[in-house]
Coordinates of N, CA and C in Angstrom, one line a residue:
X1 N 36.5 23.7 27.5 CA 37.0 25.1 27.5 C 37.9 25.4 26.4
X2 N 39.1 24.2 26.2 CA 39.8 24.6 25.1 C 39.2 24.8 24.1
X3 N 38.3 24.2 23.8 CA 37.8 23.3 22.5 C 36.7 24.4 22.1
X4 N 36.4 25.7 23.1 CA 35.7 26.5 22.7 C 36.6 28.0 22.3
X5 N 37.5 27.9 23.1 CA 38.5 29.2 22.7 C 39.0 28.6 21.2
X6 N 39.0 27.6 21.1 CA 39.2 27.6 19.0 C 38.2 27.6 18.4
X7 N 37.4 27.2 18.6 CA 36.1 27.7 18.1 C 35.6 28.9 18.0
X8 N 36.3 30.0 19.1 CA 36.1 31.3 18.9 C 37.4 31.8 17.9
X9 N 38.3 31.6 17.8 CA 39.8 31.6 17.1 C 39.1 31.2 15.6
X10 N 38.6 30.2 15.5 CA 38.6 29.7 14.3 C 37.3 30.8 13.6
X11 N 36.6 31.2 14.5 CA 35.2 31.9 13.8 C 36.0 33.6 13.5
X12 N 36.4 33.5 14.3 CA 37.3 35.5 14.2 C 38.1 35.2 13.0
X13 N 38.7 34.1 13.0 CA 39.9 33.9 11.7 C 38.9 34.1 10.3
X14 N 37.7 33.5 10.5 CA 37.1 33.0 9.0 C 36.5 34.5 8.8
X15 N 35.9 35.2 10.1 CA 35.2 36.6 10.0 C 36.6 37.3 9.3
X16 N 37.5 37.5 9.7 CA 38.7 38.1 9.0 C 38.8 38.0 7.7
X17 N 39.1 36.8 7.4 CA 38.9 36.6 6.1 C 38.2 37.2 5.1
X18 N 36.4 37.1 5.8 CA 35.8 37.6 4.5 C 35.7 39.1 4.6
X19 N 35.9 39.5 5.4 CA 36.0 41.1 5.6 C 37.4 41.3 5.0
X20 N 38.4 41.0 4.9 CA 39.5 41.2 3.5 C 39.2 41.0 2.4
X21 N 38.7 39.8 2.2 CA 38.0 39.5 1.1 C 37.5 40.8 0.2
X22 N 36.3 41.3 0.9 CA 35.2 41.9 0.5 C 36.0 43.3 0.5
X23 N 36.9 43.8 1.9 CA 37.7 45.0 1.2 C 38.5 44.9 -0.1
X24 N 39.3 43.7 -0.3 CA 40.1 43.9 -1.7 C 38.9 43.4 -3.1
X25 N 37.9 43.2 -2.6 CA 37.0 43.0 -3.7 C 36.6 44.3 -4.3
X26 N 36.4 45.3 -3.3 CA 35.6 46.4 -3.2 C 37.1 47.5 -4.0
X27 N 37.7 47.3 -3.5 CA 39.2 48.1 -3.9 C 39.5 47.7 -5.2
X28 N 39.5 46.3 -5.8 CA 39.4 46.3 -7.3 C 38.2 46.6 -7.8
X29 N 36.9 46.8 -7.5 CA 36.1 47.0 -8.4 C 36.5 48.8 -8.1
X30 N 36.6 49.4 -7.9 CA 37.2 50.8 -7.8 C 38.2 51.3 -8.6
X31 N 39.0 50.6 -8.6 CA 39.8 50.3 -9.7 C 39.4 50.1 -11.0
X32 N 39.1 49.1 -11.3 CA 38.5 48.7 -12.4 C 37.5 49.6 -12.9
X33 N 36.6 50.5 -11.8 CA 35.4 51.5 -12.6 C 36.7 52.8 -12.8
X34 N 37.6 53.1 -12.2 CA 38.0 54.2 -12.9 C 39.2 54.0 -14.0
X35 N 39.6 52.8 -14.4 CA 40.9 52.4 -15.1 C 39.7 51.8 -16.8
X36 N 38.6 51.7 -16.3 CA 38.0 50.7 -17.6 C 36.5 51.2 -17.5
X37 N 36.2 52.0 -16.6 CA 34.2 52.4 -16.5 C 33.7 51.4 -16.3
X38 N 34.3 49.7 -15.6 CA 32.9 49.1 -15.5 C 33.5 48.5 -14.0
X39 N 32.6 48.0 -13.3 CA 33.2 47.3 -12.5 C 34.0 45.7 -12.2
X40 N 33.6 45.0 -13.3 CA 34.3 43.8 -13.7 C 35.3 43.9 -14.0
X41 N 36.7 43.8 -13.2 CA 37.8 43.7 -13.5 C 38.4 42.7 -15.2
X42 N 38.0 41.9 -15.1 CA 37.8 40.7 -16.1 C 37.5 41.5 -17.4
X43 N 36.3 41.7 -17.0 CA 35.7 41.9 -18.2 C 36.2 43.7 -18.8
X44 N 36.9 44.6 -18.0 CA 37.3 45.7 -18.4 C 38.5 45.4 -19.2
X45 N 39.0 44.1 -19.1 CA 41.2 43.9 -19.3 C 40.4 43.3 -20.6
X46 N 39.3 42.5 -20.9 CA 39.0 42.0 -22.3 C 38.6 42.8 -22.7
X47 N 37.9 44.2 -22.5 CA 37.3 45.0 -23.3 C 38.3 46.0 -24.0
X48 N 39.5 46.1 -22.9 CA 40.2 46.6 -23.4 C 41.6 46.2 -24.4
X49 N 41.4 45.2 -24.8 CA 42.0 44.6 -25.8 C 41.6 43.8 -26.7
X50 N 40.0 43.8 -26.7 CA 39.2 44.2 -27.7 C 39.5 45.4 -28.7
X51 N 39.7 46.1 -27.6 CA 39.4 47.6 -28.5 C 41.3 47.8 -29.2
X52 N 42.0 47.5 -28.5 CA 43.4 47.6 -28.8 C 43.5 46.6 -30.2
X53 N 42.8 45.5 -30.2 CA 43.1 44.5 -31.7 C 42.1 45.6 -32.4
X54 N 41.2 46.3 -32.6 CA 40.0 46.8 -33.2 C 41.2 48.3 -33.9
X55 N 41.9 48.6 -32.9 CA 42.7 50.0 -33.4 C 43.7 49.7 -34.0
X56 N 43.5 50.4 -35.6 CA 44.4 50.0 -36.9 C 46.1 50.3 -36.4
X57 N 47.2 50.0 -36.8 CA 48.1 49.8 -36.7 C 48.5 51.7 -37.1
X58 N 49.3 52.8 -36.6 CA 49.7 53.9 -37.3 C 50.9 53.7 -38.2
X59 N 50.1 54.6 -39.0 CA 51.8 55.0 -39.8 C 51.6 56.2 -40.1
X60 N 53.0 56.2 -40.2 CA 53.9 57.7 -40.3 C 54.5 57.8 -41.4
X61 N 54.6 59.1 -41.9 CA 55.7 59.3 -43.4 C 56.0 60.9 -43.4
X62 N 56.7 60.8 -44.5 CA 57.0 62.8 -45.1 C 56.0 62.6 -45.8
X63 N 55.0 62.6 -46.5 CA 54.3 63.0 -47.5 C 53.9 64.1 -48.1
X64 N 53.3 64.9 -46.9 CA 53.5 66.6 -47.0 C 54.8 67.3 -47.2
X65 N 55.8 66.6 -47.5 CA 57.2 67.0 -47.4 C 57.8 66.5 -49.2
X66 N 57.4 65.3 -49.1 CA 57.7 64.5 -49.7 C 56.9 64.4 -51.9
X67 N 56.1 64.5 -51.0 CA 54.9 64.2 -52.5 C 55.3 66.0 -53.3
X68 N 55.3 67.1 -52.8 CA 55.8 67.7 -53.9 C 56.9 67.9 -54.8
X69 N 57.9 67.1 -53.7 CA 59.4 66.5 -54.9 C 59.2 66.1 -55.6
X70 N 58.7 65.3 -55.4 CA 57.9 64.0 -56.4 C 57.3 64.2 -57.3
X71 N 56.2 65.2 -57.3 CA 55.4 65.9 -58.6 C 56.3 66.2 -59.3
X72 N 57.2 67.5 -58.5 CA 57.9 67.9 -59.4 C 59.1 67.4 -60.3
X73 N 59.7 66.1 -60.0 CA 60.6 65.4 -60.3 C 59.2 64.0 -61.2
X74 N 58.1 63.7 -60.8 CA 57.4 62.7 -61.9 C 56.4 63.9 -62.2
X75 N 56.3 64.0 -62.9 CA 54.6 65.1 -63.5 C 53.9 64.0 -63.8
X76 N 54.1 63.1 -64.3 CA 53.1 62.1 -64.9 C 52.9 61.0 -64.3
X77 N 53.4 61.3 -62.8 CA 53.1 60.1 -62.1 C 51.8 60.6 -61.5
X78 N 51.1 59.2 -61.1 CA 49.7 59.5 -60.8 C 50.0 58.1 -59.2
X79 N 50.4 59.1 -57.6 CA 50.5 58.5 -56.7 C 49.2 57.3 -56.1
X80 N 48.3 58.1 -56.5 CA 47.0 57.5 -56.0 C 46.9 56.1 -56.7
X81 N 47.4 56.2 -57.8 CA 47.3 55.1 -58.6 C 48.2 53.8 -58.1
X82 N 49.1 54.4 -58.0 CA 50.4 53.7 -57.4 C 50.1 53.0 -55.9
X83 N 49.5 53.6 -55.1 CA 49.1 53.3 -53.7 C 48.1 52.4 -54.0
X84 N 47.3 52.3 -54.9 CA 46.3 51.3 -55.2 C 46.3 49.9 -55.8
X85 N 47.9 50.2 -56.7 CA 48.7 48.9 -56.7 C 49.6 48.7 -55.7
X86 N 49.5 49.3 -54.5 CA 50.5 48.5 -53.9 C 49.4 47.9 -52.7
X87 N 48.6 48.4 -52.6 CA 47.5 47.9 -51.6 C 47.0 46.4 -52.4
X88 N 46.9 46.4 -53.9 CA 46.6 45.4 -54.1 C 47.8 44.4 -54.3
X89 N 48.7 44.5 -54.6 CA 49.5 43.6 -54.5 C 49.6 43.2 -53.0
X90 N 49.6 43.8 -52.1 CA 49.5 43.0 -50.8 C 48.6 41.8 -50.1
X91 N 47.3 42.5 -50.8 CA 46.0 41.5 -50.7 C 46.4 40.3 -51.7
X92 N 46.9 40.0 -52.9 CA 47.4 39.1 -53.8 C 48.2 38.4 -53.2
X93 N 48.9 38.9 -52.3 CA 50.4 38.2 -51.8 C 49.5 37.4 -50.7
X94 N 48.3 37.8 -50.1 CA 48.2 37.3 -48.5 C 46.9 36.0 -49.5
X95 N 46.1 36.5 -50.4 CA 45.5 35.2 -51.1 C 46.6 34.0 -51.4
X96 N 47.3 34.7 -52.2 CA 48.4 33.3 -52.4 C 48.9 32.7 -51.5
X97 N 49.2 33.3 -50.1 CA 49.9 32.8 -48.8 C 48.9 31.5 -48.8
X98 N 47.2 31.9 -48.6 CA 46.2 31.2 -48.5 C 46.3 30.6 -49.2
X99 N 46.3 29.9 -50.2 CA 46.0 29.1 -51.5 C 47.6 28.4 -51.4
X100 N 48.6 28.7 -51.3 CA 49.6 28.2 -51.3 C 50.5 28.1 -52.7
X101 N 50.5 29.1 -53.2 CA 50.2 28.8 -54.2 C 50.5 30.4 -55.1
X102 N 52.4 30.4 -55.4 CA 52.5 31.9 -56.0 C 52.5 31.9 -57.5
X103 N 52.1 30.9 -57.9 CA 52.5 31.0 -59.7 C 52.0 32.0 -60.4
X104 N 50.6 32.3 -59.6 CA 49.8 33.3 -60.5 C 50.3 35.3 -60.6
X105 N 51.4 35.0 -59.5 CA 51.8 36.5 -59.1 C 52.4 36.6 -60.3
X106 N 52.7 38.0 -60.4 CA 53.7 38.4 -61.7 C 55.1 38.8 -61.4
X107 N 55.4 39.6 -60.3 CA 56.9 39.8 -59.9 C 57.4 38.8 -59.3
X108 N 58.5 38.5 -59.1 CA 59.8 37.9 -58.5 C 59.1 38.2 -57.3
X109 N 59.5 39.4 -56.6 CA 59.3 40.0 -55.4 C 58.4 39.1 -54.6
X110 N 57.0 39.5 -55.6 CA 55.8 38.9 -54.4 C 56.1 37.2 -55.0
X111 N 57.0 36.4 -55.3 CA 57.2 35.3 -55.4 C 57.9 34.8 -54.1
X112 N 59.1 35.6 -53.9 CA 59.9 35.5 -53.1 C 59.7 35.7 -51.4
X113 N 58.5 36.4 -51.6 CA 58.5 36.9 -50.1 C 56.9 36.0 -49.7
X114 N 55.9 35.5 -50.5 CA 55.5 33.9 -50.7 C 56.1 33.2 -50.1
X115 N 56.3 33.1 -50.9 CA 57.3 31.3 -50.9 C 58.3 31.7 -49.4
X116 N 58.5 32.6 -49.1 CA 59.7 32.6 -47.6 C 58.1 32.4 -46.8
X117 N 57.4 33.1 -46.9 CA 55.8 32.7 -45.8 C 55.4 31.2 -45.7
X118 N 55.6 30.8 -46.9 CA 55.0 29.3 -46.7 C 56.3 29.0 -46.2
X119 N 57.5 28.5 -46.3 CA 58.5 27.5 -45.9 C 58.6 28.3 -44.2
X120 N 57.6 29.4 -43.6 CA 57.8 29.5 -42.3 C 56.4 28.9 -41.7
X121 N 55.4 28.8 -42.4 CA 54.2 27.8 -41.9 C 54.2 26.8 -42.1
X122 N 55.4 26.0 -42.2 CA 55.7 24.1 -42.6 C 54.4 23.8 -42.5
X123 N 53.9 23.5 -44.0 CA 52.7 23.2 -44.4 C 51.3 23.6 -43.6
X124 N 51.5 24.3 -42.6 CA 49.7 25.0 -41.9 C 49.0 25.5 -42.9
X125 N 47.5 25.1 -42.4 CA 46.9 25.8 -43.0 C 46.6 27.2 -42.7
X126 N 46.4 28.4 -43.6 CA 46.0 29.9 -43.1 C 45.2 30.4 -43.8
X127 N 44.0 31.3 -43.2 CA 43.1 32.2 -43.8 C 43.2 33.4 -43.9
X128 N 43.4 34.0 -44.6 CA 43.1 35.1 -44.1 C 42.0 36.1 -44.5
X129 N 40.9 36.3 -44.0 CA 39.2 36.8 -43.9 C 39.1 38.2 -43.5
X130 N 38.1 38.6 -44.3 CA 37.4 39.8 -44.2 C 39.0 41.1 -44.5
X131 N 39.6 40.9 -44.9 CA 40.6 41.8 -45.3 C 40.0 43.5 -45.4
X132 N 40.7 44.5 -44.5 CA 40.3 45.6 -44.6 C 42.1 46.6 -44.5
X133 N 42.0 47.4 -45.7 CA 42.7 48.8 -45.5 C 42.4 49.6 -45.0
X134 N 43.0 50.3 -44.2 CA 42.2 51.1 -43.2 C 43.1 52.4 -43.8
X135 N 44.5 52.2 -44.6 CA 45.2 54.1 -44.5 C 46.3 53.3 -45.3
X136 N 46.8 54.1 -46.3 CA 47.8 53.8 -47.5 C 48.4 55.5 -47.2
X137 N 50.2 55.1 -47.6 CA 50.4 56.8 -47.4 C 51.7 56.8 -48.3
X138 N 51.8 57.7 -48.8 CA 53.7 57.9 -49.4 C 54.8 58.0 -47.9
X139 N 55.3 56.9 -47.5 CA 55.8 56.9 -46.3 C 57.2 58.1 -46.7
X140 N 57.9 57.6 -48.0 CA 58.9 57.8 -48.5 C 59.6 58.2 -49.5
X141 N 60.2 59.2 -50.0 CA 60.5 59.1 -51.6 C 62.1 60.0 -51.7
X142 N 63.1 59.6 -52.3 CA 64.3 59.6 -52.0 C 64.9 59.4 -53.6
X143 N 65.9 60.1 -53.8 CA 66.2 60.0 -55.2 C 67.9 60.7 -55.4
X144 N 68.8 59.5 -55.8 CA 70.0 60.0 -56.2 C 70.3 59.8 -57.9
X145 N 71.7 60.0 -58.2 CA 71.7 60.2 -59.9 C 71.7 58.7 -60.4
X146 N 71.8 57.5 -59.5 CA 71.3 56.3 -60.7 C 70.1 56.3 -59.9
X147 N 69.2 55.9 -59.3 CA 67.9 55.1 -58.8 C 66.9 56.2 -58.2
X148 N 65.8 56.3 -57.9 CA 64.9 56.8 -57.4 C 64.0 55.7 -56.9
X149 N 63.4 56.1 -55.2 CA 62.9 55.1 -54.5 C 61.7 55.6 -54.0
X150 N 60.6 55.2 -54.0 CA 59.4 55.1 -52.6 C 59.0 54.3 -52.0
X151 N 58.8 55.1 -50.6 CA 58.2 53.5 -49.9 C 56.8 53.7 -49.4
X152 N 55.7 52.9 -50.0 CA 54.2 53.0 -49.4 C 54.1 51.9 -48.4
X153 N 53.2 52.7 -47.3 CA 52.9 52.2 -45.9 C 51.5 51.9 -45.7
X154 N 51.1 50.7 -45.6 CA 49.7 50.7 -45.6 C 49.3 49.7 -44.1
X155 N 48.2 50.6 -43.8 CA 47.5 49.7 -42.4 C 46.7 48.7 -42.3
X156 N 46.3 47.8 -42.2 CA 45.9 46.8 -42.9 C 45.4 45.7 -41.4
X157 N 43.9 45.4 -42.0 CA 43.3 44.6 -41.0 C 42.8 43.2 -41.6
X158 N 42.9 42.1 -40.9 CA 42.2 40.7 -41.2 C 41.9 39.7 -40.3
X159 N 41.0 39.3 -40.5 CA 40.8 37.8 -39.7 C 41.8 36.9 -40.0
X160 N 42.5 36.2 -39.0 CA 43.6 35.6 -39.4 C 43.5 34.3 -38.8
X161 N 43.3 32.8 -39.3 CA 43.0 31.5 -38.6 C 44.2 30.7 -39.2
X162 N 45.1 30.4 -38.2 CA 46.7 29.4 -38.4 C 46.0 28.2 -37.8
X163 N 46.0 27.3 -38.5 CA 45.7 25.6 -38.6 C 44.4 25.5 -37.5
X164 N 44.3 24.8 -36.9 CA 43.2 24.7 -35.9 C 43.2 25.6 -35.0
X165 N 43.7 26.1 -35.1 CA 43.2 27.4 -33.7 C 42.2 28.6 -34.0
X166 N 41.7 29.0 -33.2 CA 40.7 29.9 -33.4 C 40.7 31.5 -34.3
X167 N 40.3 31.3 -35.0 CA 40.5 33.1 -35.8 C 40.4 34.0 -34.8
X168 N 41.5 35.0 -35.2 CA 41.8 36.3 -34.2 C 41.8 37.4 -35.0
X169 N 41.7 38.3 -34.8 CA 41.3 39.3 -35.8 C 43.1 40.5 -36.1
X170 N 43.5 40.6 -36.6 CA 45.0 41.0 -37.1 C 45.0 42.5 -37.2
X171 N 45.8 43.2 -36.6 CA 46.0 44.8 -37.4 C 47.6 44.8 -37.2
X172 N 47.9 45.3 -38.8 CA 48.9 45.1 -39.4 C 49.4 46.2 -40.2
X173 N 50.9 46.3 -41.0 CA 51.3 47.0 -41.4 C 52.2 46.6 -42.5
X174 N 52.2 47.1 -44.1 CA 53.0 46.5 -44.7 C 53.5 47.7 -45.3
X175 N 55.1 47.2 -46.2 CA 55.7 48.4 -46.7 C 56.0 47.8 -47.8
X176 N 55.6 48.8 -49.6 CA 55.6 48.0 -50.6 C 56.4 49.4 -51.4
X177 N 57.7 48.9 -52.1 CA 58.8 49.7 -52.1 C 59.3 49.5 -53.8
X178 N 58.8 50.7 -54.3 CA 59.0 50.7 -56.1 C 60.4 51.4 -56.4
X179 N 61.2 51.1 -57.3 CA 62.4 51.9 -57.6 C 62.2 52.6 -59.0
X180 N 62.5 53.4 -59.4 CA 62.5 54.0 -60.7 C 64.4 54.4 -61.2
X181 N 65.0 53.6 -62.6 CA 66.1 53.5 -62.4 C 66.0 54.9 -63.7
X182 N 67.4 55.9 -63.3 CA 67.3 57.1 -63.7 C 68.7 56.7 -64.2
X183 N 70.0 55.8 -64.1 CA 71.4 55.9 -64.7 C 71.7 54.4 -64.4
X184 N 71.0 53.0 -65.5 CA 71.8 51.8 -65.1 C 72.9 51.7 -64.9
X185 N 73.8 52.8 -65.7 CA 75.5 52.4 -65.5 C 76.0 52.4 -64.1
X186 N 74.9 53.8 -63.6 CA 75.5 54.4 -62.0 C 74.9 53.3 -61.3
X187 N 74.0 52.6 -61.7 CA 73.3 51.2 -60.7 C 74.0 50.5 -60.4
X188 N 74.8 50.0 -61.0 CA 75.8 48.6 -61.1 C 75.2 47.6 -61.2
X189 N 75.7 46.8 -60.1 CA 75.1 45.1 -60.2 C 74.3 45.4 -59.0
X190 N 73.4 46.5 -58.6 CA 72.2 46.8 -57.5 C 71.3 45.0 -58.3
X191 N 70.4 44.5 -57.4 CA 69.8 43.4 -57.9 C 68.3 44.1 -58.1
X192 N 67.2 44.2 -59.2 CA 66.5 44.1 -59.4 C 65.0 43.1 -59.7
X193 N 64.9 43.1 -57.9 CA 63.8 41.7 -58.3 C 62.4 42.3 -58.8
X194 N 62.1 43.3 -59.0 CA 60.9 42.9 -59.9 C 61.0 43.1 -61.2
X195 N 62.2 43.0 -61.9 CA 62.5 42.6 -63.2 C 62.4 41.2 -64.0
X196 N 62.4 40.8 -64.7 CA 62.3 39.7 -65.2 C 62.9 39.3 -66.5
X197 N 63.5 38.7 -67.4 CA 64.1 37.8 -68.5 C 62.6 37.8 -69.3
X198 N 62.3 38.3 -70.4 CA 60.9 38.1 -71.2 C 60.9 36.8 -71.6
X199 N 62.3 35.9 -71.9 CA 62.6 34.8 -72.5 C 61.9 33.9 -71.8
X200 N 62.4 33.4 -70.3 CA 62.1 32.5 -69.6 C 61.8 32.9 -68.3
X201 N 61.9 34.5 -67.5 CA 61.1 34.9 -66.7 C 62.0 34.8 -65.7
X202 N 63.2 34.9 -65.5 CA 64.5 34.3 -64.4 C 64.4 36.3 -64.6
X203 N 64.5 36.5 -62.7 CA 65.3 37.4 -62.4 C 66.4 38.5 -62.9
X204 N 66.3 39.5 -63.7 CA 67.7 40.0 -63.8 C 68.2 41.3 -62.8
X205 N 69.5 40.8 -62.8 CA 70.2 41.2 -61.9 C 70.2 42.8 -61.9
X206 N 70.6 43.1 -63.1 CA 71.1 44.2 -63.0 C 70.6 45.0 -64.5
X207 N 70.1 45.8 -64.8 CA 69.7 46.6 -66.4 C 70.9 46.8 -66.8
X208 N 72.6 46.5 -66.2 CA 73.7 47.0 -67.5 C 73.8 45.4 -68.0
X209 N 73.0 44.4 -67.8 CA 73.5 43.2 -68.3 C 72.3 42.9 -69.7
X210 N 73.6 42.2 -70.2 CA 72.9 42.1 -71.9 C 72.6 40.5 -72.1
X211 N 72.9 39.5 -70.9 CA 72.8 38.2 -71.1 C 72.2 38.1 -70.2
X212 N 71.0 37.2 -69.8 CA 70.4 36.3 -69.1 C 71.2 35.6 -68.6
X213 N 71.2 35.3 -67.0 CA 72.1 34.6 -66.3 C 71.3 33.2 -66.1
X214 N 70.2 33.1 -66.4 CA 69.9 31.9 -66.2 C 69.3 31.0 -67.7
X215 N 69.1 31.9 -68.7 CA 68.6 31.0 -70.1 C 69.5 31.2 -70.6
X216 N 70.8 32.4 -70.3 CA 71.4 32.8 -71.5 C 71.6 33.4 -72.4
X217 N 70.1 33.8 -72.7 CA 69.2 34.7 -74.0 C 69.6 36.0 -73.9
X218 N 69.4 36.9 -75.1 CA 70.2 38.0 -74.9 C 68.6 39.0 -74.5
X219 N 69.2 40.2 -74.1 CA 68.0 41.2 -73.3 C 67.6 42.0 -74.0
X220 N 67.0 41.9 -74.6 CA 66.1 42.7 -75.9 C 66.4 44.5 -75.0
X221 N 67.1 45.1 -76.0 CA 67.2 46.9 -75.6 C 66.3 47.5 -75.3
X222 N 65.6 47.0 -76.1 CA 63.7 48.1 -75.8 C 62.8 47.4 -74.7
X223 N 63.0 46.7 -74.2 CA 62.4 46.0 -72.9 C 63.0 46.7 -71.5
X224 N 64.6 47.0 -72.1 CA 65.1 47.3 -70.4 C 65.0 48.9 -70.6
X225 N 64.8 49.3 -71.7 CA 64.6 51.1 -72.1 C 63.0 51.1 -71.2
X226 N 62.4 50.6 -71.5 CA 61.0 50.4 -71.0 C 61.2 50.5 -69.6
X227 N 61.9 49.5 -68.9 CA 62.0 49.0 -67.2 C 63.0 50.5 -67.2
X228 N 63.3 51.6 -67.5 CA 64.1 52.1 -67.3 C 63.4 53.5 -67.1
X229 N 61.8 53.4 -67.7 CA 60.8 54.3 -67.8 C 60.0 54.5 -66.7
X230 N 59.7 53.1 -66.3 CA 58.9 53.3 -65.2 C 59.0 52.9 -64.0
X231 N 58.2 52.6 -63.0 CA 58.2 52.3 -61.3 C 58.5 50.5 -61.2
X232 N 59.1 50.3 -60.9 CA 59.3 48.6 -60.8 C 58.9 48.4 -58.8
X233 N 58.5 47.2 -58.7 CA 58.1 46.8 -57.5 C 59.7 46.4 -57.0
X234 N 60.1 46.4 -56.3 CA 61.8 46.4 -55.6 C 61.5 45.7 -54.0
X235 N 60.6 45.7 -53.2 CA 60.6 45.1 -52.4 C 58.9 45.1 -51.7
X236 N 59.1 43.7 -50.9 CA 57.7 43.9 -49.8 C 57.8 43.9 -48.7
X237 N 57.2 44.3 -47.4 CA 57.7 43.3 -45.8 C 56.5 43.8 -45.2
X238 N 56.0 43.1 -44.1 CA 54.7 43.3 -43.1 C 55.9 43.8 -42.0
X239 N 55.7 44.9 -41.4 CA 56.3 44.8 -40.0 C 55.1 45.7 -39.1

């Protein structure tokens, strides 16, 4: 007798079960068809961050605000052009990350911000594949009586493989920041790293300096009249 009232106990318990079961089964696929359109809960949360790695990074700027100061303070600047070197210097900077290897860069800048990428991947290897720009923009442009600044914002997609682990696909955002110097005296000792010593290629600090702090050599006048003309690279950063 006993041994049959658990047997009934035990069959009602297991019927319970799957009848919960099957209601909270039924309750997430409900869910799932109206939060993702499919009924595979699983498979809606991966589709949906599928699609979130696939959607480029935004950026924002004045540009409409911004770019006719700018005309009217550069006539002879050509932005498009400018956006096209700074998109490529970005792609240069993420080859060299790859290769390990910044000698072939030309600025300080993208030397500097290298070489900080490798000494943060303690020797990994990295790829970075199928590189796409998806949107370049004048984030920025700002101008007092020594310096004038812009900052271009680009969105930026890649396959990205860190040492053995699997390639994931990347959307990204980097800001590549030119200075145009209008009064070295009013500059001071501001640091200018995409400047360079023609002598031996050392960093100079500052356009009112007439010695090379690292060879010594004196700074040829018509070289810093030059850097004094046009757009210098002043900074990089992915954020």
């Amino acid at each position: 007798m006993i041994h049959d009232i658990l047997l009934i106990i035990c069959i009602l318990l297991f019927s319970s079960v799957i009848v919960i079961f099957f209601i909270i089964r039924n309750k997430l696929r409900e869910i799932s068809y109206e939060a993702f359109g499919t009924k595979n809960l699983i498979k809606g949360i991966r589709q949906t961050n599928l699609e979130a790695i696939s959607e480029p990074k935004s950026i924002m700027g004045m540009e409409k605000l911004d770019l006719p100061k700018l005309r009217e303070d550069f006539k002879e600047l050509n932005i498009n052009e400018l956006k096209r070197d700074a998109e490529q210097k970005i792609i240069n900077c993420l080859n060299a990350i790859e290769t390990k290897n910044a000698d072939n860069l030309k600025e300080e800048v993208l030397k500097v911000y290298v070489n900080s990428r490798l000494e943060d991947l303690k020797d990994k290897n990295v790829s970075y594949d199928s590189i796409k720009i998806h949107n370049t923009i004048l984030n920025r442009y700002e101008r007092n009586d020594a310096i004038a600044t812009l900052k271009i914002h680009s969105a930026i997609e890649y396959i990205y493989t860190y040492g053995k682990k699997s390639p994931r696909k990347v959307q990204t955002r980097f800001e590549v920041e030119y200075i145009y110097v209008l009064d070295a005296e009013k500059l001071g000792y501001k640091t200018i790293l995409g400047l360079n010593c023609p002598n031996c290629g050392g960093p100079i600090r500052s356009l009112s300096d007439d010695i090379c702090t690292y060879c010594g050599s004196g700074i040829i006048n018509s070289f810093k009249d030059i850097a004094k003309k046009a757009w210098i690279l002043n900074n990089i950063k992915e954020f």
